[in-house]
Each structure stands twice: as C-alpha cells, then as structure tokens.
Tab-separated table of C-alpha atoms and ligand atoms in Angstrom:
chain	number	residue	atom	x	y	z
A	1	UNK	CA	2.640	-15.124	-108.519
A	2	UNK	CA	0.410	-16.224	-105.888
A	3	UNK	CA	-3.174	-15.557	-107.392
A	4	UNK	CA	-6.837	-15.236	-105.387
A	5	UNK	CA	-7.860	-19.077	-105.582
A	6	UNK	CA	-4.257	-20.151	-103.996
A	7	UNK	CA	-5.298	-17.668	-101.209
A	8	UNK	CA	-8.898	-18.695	-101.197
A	9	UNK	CA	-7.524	-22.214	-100.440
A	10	UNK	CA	-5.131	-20.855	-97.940
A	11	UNK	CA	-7.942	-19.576	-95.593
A	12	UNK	CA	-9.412	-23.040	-95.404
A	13	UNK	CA	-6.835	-23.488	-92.484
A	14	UNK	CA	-7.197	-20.405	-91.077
A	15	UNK	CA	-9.583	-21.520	-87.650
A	16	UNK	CA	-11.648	-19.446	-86.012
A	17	UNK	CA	-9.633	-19.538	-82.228
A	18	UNK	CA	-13.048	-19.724	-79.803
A	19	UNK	CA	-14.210	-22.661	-82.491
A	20	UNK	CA	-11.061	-24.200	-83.797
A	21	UNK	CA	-13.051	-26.470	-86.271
A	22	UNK	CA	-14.271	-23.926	-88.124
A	23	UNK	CA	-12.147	-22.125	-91.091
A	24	UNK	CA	-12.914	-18.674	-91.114
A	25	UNK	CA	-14.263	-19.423	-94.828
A	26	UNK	CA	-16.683	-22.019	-92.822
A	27	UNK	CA	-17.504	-18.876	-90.542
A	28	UNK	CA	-18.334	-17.069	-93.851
A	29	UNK	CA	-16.825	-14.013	-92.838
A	30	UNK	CA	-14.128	-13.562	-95.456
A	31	UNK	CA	-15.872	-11.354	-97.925
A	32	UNK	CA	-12.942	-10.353	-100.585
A	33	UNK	CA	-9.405	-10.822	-101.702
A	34	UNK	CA	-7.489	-8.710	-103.768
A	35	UNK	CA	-4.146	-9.370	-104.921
A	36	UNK	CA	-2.447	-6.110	-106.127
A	37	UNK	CA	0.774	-7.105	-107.354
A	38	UNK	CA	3.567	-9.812	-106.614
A	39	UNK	CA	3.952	-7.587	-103.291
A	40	UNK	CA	0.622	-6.137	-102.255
A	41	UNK	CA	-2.736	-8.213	-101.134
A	42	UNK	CA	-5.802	-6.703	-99.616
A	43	UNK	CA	-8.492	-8.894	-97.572
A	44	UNK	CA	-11.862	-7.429	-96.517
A	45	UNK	CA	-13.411	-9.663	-93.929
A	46	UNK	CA	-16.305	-8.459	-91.555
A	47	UNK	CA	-16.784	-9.220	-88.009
A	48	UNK	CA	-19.411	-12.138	-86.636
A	49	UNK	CA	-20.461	-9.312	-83.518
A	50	UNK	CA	-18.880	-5.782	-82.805
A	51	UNK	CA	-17.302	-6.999	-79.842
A	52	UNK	CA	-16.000	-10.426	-80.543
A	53	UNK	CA	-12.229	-10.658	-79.499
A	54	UNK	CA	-11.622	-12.942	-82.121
A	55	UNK	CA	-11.350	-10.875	-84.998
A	56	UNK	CA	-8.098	-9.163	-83.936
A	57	UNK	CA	-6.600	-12.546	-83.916
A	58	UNK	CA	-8.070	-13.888	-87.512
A	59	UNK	CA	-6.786	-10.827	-88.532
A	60	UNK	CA	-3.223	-11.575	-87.423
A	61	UNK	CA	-3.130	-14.836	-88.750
A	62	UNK	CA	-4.398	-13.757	-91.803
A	63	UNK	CA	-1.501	-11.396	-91.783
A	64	UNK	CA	0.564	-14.362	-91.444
A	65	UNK	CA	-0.280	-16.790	-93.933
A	66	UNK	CA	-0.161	-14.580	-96.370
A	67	UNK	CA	3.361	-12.706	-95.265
A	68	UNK	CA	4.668	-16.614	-95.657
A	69	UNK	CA	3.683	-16.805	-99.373
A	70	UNK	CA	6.272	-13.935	-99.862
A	71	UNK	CA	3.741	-10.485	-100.053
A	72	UNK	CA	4.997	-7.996	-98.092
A	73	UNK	CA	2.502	-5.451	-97.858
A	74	UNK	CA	-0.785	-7.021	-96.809
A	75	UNK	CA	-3.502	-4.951	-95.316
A	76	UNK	CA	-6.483	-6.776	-93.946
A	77	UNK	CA	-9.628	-4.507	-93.889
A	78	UNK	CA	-12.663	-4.579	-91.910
A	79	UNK	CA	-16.085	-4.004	-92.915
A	80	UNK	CA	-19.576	-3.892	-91.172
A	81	UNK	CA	-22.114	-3.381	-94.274
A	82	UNK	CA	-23.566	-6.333	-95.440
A	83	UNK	CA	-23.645	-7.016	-91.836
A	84	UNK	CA	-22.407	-10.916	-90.906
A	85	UNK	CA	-25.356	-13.443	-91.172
A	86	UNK	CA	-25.153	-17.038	-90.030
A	87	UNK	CA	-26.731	-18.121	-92.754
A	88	UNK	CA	-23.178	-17.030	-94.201
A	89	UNK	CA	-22.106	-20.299	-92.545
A	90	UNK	CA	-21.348	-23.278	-95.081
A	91	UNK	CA	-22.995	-26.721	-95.002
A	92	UNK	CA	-19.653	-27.994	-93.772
A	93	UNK	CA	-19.147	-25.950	-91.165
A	94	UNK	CA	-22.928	-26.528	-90.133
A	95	UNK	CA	-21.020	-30.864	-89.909
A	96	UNK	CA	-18.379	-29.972	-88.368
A	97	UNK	CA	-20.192	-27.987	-85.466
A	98	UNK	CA	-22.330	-30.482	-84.783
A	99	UNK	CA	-19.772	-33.068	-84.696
A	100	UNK	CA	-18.248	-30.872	-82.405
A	101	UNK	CA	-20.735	-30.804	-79.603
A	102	UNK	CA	-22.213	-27.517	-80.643
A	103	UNK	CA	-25.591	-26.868	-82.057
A	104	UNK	CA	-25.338	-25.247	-85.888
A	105	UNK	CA	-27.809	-22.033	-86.402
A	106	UNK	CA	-31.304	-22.757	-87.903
A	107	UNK	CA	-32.102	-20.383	-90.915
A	108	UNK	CA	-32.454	-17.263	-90.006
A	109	UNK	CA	-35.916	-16.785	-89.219
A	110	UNK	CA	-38.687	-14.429	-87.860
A	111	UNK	CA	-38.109	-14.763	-83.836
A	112	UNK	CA	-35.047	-12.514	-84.637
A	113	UNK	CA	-37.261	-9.452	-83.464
A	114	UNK	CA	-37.430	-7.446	-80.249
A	115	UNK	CA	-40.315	-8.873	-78.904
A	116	UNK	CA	-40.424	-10.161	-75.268
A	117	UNK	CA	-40.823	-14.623	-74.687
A	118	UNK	CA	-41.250	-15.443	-77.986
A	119	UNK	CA	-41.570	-19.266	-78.852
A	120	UNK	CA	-38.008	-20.233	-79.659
A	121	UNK	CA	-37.090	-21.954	-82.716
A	122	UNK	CA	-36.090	-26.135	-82.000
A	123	UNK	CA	-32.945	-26.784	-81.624
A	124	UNK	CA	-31.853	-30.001	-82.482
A	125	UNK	CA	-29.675	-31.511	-79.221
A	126	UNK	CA	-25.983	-32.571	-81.017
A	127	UNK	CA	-25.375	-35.544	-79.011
A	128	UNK	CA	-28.916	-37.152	-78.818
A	129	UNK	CA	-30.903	-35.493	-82.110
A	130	UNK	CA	-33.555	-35.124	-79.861
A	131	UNK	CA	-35.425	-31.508	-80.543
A	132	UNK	CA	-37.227	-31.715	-77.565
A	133	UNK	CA	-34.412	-29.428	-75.911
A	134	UNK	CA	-35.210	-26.389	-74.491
A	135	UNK	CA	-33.216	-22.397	-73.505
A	136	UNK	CA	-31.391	-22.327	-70.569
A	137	UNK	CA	-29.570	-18.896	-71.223
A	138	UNK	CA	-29.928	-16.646	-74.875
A	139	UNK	CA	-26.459	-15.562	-73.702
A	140	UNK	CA	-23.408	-18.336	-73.812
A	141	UNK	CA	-20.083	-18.852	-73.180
A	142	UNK	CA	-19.323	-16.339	-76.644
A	143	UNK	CA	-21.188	-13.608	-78.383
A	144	UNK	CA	-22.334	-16.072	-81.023
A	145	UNK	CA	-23.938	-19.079	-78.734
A	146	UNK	CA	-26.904	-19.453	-76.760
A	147	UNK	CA	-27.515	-22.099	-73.976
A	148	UNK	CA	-29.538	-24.917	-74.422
A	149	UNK	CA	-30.350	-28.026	-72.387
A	150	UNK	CA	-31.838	-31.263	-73.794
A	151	UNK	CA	-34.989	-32.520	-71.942
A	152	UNK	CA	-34.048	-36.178	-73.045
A	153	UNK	CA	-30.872	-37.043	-72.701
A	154	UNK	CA	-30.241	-34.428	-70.288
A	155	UNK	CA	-27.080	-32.859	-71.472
A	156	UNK	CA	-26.793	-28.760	-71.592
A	157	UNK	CA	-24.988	-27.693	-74.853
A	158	UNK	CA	-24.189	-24.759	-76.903
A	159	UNK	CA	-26.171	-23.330	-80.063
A	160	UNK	CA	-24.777	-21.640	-82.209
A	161	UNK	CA	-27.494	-18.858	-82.567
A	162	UNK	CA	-29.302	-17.669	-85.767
A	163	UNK	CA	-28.096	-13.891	-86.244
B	1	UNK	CA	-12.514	19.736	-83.947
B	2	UNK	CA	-15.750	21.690	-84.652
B	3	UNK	CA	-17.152	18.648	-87.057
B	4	UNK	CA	-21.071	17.827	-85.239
B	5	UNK	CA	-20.623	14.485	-87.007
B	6	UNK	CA	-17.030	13.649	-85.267
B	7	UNK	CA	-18.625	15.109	-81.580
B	8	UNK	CA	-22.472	13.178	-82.722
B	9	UNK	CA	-19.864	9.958	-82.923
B	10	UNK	CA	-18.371	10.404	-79.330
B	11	UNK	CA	-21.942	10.558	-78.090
B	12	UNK	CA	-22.543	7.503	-79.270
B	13	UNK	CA	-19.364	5.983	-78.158
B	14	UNK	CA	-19.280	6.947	-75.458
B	15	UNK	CA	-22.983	6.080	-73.956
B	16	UNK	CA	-21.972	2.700	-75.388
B	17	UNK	CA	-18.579	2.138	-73.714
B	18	UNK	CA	-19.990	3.620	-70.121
B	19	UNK	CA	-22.893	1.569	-70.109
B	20	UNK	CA	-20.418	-1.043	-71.247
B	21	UNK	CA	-18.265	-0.410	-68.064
B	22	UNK	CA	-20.792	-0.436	-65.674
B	23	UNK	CA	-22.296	-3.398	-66.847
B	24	UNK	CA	-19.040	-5.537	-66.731
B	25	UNK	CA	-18.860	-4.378	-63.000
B	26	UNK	CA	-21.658	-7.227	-62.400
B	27	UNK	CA	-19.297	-9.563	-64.076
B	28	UNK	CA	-18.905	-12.220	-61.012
B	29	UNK	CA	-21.488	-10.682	-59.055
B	30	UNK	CA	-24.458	-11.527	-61.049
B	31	UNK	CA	-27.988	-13.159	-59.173
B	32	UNK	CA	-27.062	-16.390	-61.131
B	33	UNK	CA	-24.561	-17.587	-63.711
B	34	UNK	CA	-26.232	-17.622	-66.894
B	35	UNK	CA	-27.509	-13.998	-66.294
B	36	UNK	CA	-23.953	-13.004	-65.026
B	37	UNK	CA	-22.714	-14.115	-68.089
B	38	UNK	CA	-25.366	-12.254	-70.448
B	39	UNK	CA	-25.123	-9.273	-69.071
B	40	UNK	CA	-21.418	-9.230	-69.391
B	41	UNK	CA	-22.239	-10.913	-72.751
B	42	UNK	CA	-23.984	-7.677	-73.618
B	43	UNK	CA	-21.164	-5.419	-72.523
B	44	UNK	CA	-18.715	-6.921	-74.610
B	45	UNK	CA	-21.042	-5.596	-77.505
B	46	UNK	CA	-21.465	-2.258	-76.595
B	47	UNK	CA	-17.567	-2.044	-75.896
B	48	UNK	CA	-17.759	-3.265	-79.486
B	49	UNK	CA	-19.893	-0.693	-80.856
B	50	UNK	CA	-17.955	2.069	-78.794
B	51	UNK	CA	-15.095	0.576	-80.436
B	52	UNK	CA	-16.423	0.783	-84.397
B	53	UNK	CA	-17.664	4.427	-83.571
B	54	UNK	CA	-14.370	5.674	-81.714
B	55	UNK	CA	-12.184	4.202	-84.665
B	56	UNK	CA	-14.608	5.944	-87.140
B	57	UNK	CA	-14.331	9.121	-84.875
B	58	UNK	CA	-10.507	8.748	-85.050
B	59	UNK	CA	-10.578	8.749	-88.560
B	60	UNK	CA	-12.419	12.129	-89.032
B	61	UNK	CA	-10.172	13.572	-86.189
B	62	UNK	CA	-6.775	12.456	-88.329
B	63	UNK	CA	-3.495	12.795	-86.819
B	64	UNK	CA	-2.685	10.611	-83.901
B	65	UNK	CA	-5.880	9.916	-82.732
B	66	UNK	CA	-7.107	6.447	-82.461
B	67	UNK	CA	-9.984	4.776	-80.776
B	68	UNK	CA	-7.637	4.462	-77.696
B	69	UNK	CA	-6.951	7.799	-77.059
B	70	UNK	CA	-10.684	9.214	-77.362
B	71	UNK	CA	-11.432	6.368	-74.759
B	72	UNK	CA	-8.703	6.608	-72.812
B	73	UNK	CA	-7.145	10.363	-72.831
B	74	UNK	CA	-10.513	12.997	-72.525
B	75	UNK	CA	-11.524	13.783	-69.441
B	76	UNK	CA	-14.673	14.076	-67.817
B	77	UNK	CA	-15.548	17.572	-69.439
B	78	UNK	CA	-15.321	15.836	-73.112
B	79	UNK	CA	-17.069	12.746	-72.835
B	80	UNK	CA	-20.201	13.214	-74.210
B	81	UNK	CA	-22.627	9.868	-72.577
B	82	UNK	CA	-25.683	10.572	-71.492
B	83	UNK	CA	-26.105	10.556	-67.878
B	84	UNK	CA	-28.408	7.080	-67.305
B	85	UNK	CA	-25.695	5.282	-68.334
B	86	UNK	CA	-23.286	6.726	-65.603
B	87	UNK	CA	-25.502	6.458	-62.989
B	88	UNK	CA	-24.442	3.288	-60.628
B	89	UNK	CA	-25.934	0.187	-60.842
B	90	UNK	CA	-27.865	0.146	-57.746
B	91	UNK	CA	-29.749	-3.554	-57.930
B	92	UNK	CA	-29.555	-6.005	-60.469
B	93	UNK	CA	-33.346	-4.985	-60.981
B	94	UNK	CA	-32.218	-1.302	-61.634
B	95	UNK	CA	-29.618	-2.400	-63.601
B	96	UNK	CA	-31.893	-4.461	-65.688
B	97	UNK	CA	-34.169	-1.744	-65.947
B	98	UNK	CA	-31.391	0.956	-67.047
B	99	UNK	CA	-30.566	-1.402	-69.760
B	100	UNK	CA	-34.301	-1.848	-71.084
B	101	UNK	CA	-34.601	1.887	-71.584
B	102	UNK	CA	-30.857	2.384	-72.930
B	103	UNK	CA	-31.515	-0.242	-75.530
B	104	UNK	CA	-35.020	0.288	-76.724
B	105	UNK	CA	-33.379	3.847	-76.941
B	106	UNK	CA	-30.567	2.174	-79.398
B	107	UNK	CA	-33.057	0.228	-80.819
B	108	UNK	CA	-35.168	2.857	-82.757
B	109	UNK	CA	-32.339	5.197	-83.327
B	110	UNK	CA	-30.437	2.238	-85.122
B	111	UNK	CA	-33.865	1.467	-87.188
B	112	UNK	CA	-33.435	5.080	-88.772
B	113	UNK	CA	-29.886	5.329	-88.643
B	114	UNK	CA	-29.395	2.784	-90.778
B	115	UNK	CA	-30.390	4.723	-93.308
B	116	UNK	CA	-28.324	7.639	-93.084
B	117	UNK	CA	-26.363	8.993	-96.023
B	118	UNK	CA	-23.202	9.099	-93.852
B	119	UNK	CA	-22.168	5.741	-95.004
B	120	UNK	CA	-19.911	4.594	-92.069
B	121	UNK	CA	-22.503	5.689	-89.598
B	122	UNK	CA	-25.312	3.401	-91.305
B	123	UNK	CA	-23.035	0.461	-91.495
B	124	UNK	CA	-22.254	0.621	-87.640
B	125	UNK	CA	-25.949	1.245	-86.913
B	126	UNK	CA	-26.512	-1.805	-89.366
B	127	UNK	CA	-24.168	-4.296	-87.049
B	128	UNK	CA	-25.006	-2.590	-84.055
B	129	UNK	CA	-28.921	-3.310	-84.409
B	130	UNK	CA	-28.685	-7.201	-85.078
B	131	UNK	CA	-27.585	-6.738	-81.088
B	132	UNK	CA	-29.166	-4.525	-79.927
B	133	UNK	CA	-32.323	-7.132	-81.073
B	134	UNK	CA	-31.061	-9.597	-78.473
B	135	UNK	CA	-30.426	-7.275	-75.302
B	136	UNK	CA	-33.856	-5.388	-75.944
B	137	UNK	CA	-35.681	-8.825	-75.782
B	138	UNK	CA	-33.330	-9.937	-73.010
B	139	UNK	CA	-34.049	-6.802	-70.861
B	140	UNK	CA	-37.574	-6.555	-71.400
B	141	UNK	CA	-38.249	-9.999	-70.230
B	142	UNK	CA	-36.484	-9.685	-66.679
B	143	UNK	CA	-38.695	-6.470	-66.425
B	144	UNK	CA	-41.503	-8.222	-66.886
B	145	UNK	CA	-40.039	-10.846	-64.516
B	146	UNK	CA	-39.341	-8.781	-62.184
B	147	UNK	CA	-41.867	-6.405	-62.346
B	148	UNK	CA	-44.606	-8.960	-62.128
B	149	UNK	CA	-43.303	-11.025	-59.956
B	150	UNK	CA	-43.103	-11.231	-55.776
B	151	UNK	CA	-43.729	-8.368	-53.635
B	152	UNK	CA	-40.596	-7.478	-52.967
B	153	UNK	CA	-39.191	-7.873	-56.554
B	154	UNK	CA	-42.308	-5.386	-57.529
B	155	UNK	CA	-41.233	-2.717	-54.830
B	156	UNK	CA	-37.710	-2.777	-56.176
B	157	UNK	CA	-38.698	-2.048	-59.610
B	158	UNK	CA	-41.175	0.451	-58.809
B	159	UNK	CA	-37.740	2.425	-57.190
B	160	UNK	CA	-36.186	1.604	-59.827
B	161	UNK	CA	-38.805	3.383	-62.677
B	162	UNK	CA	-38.725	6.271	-60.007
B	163	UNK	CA	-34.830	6.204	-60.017
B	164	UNK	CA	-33.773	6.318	-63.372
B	165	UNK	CA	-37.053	7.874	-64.995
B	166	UNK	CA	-35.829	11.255	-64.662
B	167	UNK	CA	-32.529	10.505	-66.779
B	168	UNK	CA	-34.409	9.256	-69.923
B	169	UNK	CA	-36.103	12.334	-71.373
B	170	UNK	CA	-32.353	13.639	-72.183
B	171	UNK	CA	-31.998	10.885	-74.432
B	172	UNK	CA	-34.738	13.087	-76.537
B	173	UNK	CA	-33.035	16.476	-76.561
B	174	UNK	CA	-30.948	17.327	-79.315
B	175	UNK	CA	-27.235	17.844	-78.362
B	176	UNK	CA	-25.976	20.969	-80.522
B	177	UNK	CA	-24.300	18.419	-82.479
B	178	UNK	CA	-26.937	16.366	-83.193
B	179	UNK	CA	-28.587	19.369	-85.145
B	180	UNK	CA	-27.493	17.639	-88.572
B	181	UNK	CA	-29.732	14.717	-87.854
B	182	UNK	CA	-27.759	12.324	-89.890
B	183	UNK	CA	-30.812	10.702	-90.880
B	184	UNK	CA	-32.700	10.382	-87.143
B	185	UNK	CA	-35.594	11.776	-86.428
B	186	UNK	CA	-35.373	12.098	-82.612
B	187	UNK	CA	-39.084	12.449	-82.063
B	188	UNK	CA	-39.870	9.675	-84.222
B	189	UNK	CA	-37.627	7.908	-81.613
B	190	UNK	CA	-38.771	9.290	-78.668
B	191	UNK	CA	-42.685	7.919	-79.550
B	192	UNK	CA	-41.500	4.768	-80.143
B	193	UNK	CA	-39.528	4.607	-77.115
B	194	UNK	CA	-42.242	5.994	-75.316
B	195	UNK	CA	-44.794	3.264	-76.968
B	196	UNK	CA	-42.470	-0.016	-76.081
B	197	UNK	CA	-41.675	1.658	-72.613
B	198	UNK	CA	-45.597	1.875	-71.912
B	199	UNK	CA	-45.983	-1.418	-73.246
B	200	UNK	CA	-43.845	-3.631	-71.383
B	201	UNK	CA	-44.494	-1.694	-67.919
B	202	UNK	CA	-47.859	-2.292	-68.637
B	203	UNK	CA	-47.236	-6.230	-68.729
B	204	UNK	CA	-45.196	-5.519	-65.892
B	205	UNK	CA	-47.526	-4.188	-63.942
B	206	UNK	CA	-45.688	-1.486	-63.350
B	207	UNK	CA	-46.901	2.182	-63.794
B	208	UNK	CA	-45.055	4.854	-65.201
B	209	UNK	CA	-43.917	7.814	-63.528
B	210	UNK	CA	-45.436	10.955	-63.264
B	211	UNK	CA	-42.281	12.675	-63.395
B	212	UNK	CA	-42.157	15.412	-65.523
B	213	UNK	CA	-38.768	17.367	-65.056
B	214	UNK	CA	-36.010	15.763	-66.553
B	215	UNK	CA	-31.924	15.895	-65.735
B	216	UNK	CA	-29.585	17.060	-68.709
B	217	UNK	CA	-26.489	17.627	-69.325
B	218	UNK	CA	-24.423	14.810	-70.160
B	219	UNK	CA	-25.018	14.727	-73.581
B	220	UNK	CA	-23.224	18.493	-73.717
B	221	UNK	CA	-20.153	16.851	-71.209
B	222	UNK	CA	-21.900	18.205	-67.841
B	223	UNK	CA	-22.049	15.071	-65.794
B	224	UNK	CA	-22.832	13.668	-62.438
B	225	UNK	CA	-20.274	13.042	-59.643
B	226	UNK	CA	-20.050	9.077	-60.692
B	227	UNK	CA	-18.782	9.572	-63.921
B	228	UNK	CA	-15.261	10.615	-62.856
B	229	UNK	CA	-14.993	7.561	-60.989
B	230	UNK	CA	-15.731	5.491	-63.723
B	231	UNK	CA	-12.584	7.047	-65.677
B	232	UNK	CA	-10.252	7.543	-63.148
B	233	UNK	CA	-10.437	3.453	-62.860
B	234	UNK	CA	-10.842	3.056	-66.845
B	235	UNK	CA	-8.089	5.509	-67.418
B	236	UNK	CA	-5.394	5.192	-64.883
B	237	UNK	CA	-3.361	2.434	-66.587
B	238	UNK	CA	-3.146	4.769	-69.594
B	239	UNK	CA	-2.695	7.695	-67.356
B	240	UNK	CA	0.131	6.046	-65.287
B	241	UNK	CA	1.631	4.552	-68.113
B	242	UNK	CA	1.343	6.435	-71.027
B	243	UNK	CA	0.943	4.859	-74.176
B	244	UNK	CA	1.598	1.379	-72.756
B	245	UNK	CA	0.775	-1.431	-74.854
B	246	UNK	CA	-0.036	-5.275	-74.387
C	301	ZN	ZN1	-29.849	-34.852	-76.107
C-alpha cells in the first residue's frame, strides 16, 4: 500500500504551472494527506489567493499522480482557514525563485496593513543583489507578484510579494 | 430557500463578482499598463471571493446548485449586489474612487467577520481580507493622487465623490437577511468606513459631500437600469447554451 510519505514525496514534482520551479510543497500550500484505504486518499490543500487560476489545475494533477499509484477514489479538498502565508514557502523554493529571475518574499512583516504610501520593504534585485531597487507596480503579471525595477543594474523584475 | 445566511451569502457574492465584472471591463483600456493590469489584478480576486461564497451558497442550497448556476442562471430580480458596484465605470478616477469605498467597505466587515461563529463564512472573510489589504492601499493612494493632484484631475474627482456618494450609505442598511448579523456589527462598520473615508479625502483635498439622501435597493434585488446589461453579457453564453462546459 502506498502510505503518506510515498505521497509526500510524490508532490515534490507536482509544479506550480504560472512558476514551474516551484513544487507545490515549495509553494507550501499542501496542508494534509490522508490515505483511507488501498483505494481511497484525501488531500486538503488551500489556495495562495481566492482567485488564482492555478489551483484548479494543481488540483487536477494532483488527481493524477495519485490515480497512477493505483487509488481510485481520490478527493482533493480545499480549504481557506489557516489562510496561505508566504512565509509557508520553503528555503528551497525561496533558491530556486531567485535563481529563477524572480524575487522570493521577505518575512512577512508590518507594511502588510491598509495604510496609504507606506515605505516598502527592500527587495533584493535577483540578477544584480543590489537592494537599491525600487516599486514599479504592487500588482504583477499574477496575483502573487509585485513589480519591481532595480535602480542599478536597471533591470525590472518580479517579487514575489510577502502575503 | 428562506435561509438569511444562504441569501446574506449571495449579497456578498454577488457585490464581489459585479464589481469584479466591471472592473475587468478596463482590462486593455487602462491609463497605463501597470495600473491596467492591477486593477484587473484586483478583479480576478473578487471573482475569487464571489467564487468561495457562491460554492458555499451552493452548498446550503443542495441539489443541483453550484456556484455556476447562482452566477450564471438568476436574473436581475435575485441578485442581491449593492447598487455602487453596478453603476458604470464612468472615468478611471471614478472607477478608482468606487473601488476605495467598496473596499474599505470589505475591509471592516472582513475585520469582524472573521470572527463569526459560522465557520465557513469566517474562513472566506479570513482569505478574503489578506486582499482586500492590498486593493484598499492601492485605491486609496490613486485618490490621493488624483485628488491632490492637477486641476483637472481634482475636478474629476470632486464629480466623482458627488457621483457615487449617494450609493454608499446602502452599504449601512441592513438587508432583511442580514438581521442575523453573523458576527458584524454594521454600525461598527459604517464609523470606520466613515473615519478612513474622511481621512483619505482629507489628504486628498477633497471634501465630502453634503449629501444626505441615499439610493437603496439593491441589496433587496431592486436595481438600476445597468445591472441587466451587465448579465445579459455575463449570462448569455450560459443562456444560449445551456449548461455548456469548457
Ligand atoms: Zn539589479
């Protein structure tokens, strides 16, 4: 029988399709796994935002993996309480984002509040190290990245923002 | 369905997913890219959130229902937004505007309903509110902008405040359905909103209105004549085509 840390394992190529270096175990957004029986598996995983198109897809492939390790009844259940934190995030996934061209998320930390030009947290540029970068756009290409521009070596890039 | 919590949820929903749909109508049309692409950035999370409400509204309905029927099958009569959100966008100004008061509205109602004993409805509010963070900051800074900025960008907003003012006080009414509470004060809400809204005009240089009468009826499914619109393009794919599928 295929038990939880065979499964565990499995997610570890399971990528996240709008970052394809990142496992969704990187992302830190698989929360539980259940095996049942020989048949029956249950994974809770919880979205990164409410509206990010991803999730139906992780979900599938999810689905997937596990209907080729020979369970036939796999449900994959979402949740929204604890709600998804970057700080979730593992170290390696932090690398591998970085290697990538994109900005990891700082620690979560006190500018996450409602209140209007607040000094931004620095953001260390991934292709120069330079932190003297600075926000171009709090909004990016997905729900989960802000725009940033680096004043020295002049390249814009993607952060990956604290949530 | 006589349940206040299942109609409270389709309130919610629904202000979400309109406000959602007239956002992405900027989506190629924004001033400049990066603010194009946040404020279709922001409608893909209130679609979200209409999204984790319908399929929690779904669930209390039973049957067949799912979160695609309640968006796409009710008509105008049954959905239950309130009536800033339907309004058109007018200027990007306006639109910037609408969404300041919408989500400082979210914003304080999330705070408190986070800690409702309807466990579902706290969990949304829970995700929901890390968002709702980011647009309130977003949209209170371009009022500011705006509002303190050229001549002409000032005269636009002060239209705007005079537009839209008289569509926020129903956001402070209680909806039969909203009776239960589930855990929000509403006039808790409605200083707070009040506070922030005073606040930020302020640094805007804006005034506020003096408007005291306020529209209603959204809320209770009596809407203006721009919210049909808005469905029949939403809607006529699954109206057309029933039950089609990607
Ligand atoms: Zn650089």
């Amino acid at each position: 029988m295929v038990n939880e840390a065979t499964i565990w394992k499995l997610f570890e190529n399971i990528f996240d399709p709008e970052v394809p270096v990142l496992s969704i175990l990187d992302l830190g957004i698989v929360r539980e796994v259940h095996v049942k029986s020989k048949q029956e598996v249950e994974v809770v995983i919880t979205p990164t935002y409410s509206g990010c198109p991803a999730m139906d897809v992780i979900g599938m492939s999810i689905r997937m993996a596990l209907l080729q390790e020979g369970f036939t009844q796999v449900q994959v259940k979402q949740v929204l309480s604890p709600a998804w934190t970057t700080d979730w995030m593992s170290e390696s996934g932090k690398q591998k984002l970085k290697a990538y061209g994109i900005a990891p998320p700082n620690h979560k930390q006190l500018v996450c509040t409602p209140d209007a030009f607040q000094e931004e947290e620095a953001v260390q540029c991934p292709h120069c190290g330079s932190y003297h970068t600075q926000l171009v756009s709090r909004f990016g290409s997905t729900a989960c990245k802000a725009l940033y521009q680096c004043n020295d070596c002049q390249e814009p890039f993607d952060y990956f923002k604290c949530h | 369905m006589h349940d206040p919590l299942f109609h409270y949820c389709l309130f919610l929903a629904d202000s979400a997913l309109i406000l959602g749909h007239r956002n992405s109508e900027w989506c190629g049309h924004g001033p400049v890219l990066e603010q194009d692409i946040a404020l279709t950035n922001i409608a893909l999370d209130l679609i979200g959130q209409a999204r984790n409400l319908y399929q929690y509204a779904a669930s209390i309905q039973g049957g067949d229902a799912t979160e695609d029927t309640l968006a796409y099958l009710r008509d105008e009569r049954a959905y239950k937004n309130c009536l800033l959100v339907e309004l058109p966008n007018g200027h990007w100004g306006q639109t910037v505007l609408r969404q300041f008061f919408f989500s400082t509205y979210q914003y304080y109602l999330f705070q408190q309903l986070i800690n409702s004993t309807d466990v579902q409805l706290a969990a949304i509010a829970e995700k929901s509110l890390k968002e709702v963070t980011y647009h309130v900051r977003w949209s209170s800074e371009w009022v500011i902008r705006l509002g303190d900025g050229t001549e002409e960008s000032k005269q636009k907003m002060e239209e705007a405040v005079d537009n839209l003012w008289s569509y926020t006080g129903e956001l402070f009414v209680p909806a039969a359905y909203e009776t239960p509470g589930f855990g929000v004060d509403l006039n808790v809400v409605q200083m707070q909103w009040q506070q922030k809204v005073a606040a930020i005009l302020d640094e805007a240089t804006l005034a506020l209105s003096q408007q005291g009468w306020m529209q209603k009826g959204g809320k209770e499914g009596t809407h203006t004549e721009h919210l049909g619109y808005i469905l029949a393009e939403m809607q006529s794919l699954q109206r057309t085509y029933p039950g089609a599928r990607w």
